Coordinates of C-alpha atoms in Angstrom, one line a residue:
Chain G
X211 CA 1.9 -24.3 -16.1
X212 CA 3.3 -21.4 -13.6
X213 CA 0.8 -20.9 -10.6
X214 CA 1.3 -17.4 -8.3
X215 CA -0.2 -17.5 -4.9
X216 CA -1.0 -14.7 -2.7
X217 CA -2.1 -16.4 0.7
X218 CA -3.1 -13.3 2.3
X219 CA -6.2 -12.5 1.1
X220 CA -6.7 -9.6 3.6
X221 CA -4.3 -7.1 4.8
X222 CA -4.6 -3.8 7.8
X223 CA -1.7 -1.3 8.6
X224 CA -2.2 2.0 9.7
X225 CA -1.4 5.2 7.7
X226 CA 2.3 6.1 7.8
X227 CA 3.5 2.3 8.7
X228 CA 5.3 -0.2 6.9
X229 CA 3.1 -3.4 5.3
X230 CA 4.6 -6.4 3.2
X231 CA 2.5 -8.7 0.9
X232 CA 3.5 -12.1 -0.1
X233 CA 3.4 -13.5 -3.1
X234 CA 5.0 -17.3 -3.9
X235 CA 4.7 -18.6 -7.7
X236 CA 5.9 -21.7 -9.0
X237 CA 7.7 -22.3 -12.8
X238 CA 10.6 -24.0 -14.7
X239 CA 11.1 -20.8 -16.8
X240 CA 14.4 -19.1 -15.6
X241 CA 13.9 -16.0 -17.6
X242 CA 10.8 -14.3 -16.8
X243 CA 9.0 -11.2 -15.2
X244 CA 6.9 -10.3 -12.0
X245 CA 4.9 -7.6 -11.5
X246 CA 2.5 -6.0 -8.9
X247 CA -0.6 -4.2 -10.0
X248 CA -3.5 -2.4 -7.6
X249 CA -6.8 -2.6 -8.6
X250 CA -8.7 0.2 -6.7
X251 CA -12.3 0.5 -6.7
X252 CA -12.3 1.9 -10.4
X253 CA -11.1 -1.9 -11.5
X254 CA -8.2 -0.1 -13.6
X255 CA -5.2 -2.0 -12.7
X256 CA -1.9 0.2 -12.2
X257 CA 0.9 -0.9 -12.1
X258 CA 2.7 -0.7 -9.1
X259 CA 6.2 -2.6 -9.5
X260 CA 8.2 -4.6 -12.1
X261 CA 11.5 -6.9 -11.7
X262 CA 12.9 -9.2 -14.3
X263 CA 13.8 -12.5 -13.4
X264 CA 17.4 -12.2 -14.5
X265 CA 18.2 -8.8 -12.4
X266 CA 19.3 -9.2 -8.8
X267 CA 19.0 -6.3 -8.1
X268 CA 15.3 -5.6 -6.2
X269 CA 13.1 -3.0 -8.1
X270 CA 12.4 -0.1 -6.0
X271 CA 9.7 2.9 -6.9
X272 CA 9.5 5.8 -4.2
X273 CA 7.7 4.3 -1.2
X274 CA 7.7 0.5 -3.4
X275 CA 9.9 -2.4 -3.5
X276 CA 10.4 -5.5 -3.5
X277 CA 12.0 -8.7 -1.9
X278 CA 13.1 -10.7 -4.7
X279 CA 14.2 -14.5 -3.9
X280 CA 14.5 -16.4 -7.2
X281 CA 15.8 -19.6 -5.7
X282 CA 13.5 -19.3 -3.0
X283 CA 10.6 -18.0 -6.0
X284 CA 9.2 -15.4 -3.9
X285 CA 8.4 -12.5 -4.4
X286 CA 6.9 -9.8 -1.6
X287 CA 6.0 -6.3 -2.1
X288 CA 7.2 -3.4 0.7
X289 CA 5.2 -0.3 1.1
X290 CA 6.5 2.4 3.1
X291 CA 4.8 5.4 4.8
X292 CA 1.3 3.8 4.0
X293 CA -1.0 6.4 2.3
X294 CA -4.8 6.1 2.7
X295 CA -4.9 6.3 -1.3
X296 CA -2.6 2.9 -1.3
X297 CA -6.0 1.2 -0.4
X298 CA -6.6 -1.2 -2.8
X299 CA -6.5 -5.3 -4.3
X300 CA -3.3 -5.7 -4.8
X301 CA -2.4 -8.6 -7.5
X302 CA 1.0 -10.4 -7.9
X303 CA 1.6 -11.6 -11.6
X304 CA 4.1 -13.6 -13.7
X305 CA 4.9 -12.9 -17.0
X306 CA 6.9 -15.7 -19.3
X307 CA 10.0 -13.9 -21.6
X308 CA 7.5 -14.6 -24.7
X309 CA 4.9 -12.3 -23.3
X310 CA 2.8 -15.2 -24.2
X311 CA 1.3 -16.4 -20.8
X312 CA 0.3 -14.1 -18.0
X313 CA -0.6 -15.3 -14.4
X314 CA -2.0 -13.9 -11.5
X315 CA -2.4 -14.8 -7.9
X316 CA -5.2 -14.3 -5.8
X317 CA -5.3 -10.9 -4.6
X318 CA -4.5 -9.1 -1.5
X319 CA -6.8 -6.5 0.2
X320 CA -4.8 -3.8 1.6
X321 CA -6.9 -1.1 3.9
X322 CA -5.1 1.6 5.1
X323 CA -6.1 2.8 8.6
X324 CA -5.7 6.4 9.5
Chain Z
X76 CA -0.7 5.8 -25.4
X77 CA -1.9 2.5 -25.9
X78 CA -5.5 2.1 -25.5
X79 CA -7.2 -1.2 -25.1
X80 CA -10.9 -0.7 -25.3
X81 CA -13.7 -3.0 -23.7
X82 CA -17.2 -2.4 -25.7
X83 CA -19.2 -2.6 -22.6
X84 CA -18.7 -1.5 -19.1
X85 CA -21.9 -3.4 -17.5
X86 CA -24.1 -6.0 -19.2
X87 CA -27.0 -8.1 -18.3
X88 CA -28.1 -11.1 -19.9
X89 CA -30.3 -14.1 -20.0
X90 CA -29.4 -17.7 -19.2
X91 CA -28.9 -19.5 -22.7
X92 CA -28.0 -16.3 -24.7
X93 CA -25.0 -16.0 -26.8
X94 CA -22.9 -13.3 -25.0
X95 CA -19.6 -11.7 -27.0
X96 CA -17.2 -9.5 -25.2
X97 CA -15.0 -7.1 -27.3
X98 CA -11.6 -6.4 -26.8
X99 CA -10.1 -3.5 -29.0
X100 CA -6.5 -2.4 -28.9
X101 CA -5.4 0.5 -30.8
X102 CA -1.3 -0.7 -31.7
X103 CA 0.0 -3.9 -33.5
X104 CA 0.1 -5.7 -30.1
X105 CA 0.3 -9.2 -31.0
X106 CA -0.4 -10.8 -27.3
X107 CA -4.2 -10.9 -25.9
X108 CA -5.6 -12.0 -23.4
X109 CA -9.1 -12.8 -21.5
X110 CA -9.8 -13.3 -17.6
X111 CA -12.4 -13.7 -15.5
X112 CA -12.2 -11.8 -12.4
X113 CA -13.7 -12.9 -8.9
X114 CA -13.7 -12.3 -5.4
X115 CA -10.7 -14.6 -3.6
X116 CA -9.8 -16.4 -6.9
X117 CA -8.2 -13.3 -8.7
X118 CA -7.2 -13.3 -12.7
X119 CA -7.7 -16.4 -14.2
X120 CA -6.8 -16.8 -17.4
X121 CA -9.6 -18.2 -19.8
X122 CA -8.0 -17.8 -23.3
X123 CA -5.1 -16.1 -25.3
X124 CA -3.8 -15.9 -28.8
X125 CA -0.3 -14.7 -29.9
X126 CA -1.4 -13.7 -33.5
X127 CA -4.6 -13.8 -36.0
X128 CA -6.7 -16.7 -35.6
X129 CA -4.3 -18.3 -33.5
X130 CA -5.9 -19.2 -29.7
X131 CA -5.0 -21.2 -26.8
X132 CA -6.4 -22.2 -23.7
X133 CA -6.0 -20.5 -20.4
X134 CA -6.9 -22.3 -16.8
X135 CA -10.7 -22.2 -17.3
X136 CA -11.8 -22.6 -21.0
X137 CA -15.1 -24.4 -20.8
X138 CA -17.9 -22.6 -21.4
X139 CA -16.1 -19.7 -23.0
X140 CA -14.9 -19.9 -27.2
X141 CA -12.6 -16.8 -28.8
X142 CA -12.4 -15.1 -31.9
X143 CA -9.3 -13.5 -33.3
X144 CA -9.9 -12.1 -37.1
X145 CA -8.2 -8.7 -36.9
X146 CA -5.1 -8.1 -34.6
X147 CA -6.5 -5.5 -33.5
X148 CA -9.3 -7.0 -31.6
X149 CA -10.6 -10.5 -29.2
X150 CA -13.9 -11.4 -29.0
X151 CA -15.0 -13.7 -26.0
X152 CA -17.7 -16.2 -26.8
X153 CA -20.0 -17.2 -24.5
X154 CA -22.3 -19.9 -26.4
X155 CA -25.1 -20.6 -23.6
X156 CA -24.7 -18.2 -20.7
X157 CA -25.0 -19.7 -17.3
X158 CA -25.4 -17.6 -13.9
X159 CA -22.0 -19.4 -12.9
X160 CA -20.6 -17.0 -15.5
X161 CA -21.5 -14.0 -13.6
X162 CA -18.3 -12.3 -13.1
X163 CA -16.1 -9.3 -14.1
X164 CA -13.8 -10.3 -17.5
X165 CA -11.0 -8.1 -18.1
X166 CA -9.0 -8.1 -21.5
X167 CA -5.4 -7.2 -21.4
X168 CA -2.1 -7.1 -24.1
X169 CA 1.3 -7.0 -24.2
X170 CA 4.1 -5.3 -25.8
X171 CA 7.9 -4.8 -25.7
X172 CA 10.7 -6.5 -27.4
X173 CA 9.6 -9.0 -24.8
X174 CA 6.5 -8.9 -24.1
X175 CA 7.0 -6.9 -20.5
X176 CA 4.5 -4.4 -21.3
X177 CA 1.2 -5.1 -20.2
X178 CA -2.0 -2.9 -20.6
X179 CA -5.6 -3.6 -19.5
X180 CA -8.9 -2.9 -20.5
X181 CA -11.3 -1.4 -18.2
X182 CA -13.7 -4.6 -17.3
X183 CA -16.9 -5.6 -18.5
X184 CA -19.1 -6.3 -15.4
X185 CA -21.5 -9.4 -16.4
X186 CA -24.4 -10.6 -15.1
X187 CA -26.2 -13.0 -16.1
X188 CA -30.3 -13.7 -14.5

């Protein structure tokens, strides 16, 4: 089974700064998504980021992207220019090609600091 | 777009009731899903099923049974609730040639006393 794991369970960065969040996962797929989702206070989980496994090329979305390693299976998340309104859990997933089994990682707290 | 519709947002119940969670999606999604949510162990995956009547087991399964008559909607079975099932479940489904679509329902917030 494919585990994702988010080892920092709390993150700070001040508004207008630069953060990165880890996220490691483990599988013997080699076709496969990842995704990043935020889960602000509402609970409605947005997503933030996608990349498919068989794409070098890292996904990028305005002040998002990502670090992509598949050999390495990491997979971080950059935000730029912190925003108070990026506050929020933010949850690594892994998706297998079937769409049949979805798995997250722990969570990261992200507070923004003004 | 797609919806996927929890019945209840908060609900309180009694240890030893029978407690089902509904899970509504309004396309021909074939992929759902049930999690538990809670505080430093994220999404884990309780049960899915692919198609009608077919399930399988996520990570945590005991405790918890599913129902899938209709495509169109999960049902999460809790037999004998037990406070240790206090948590937030969230139902979610996926689409796309795929499967790289994912959509979520809103959480149900259970407690039980």
């Amino acid at each position: 089974a494919q585990t994702v794991t988010q080892s920092q369970p709390e993150m700070s960065v001040q508004e207008a700064e630069t953060v990165t969040l880890s996220c490691t996962y483990d599988t013997s797929e080699n076709n496969y998504y990842l995704f990043w989702y935020k889960q602000p206070p509402s609970r409605q989980m947005i997503l933030v980021i996608r990349q498919e496994a068989y794409k070098q090329q890292n996904a990028t979305e305005n002040r998002f992207s990502v670090n992509f390693q598949k050999a390495a299976k990491s997979f971080s998340l950059k935000i730029s220019d912190s925003q108070l309104g990026d506050t929020a859990m933010y949850f690594c997933a892994f998706l297998e090609t079937s769409g049949s089994r979805l798995t997250f990682g722990e969570g990261t707290q992200l507070t923004v600091n003004p | 777009d797609v919806k996927v519709t929890q019945s209840s947002r908060y609900l309180v119940k009694r240890t030893g009731e029978k407690v089902f969670l509904e899970c509504v999606q309004d396309m021909d999604h074939e992929n759902m899903f049930w999690y538990r949510q809670d505080p430093g162990l994220g999404l884990r995956l309780i049960y899915f099923s692919y198609d009608v009547k077919m399930k399988e087991k996520g990570d945590i399964p005991e405790g918890y049974s599913v129902s899938r008559e209709k495509k169109e909607r999960f049902s999460l079975i809790l037999e004998s609730a037990s406070t240790n099932q206090t948590s937030m479940y969230l139902c979610a489904t996926t689409v796309g040639a795929r499967g790289e679509k994912l959509f979520f329902g809103s959480g149900t917030q259970l407690s039980v006393l």
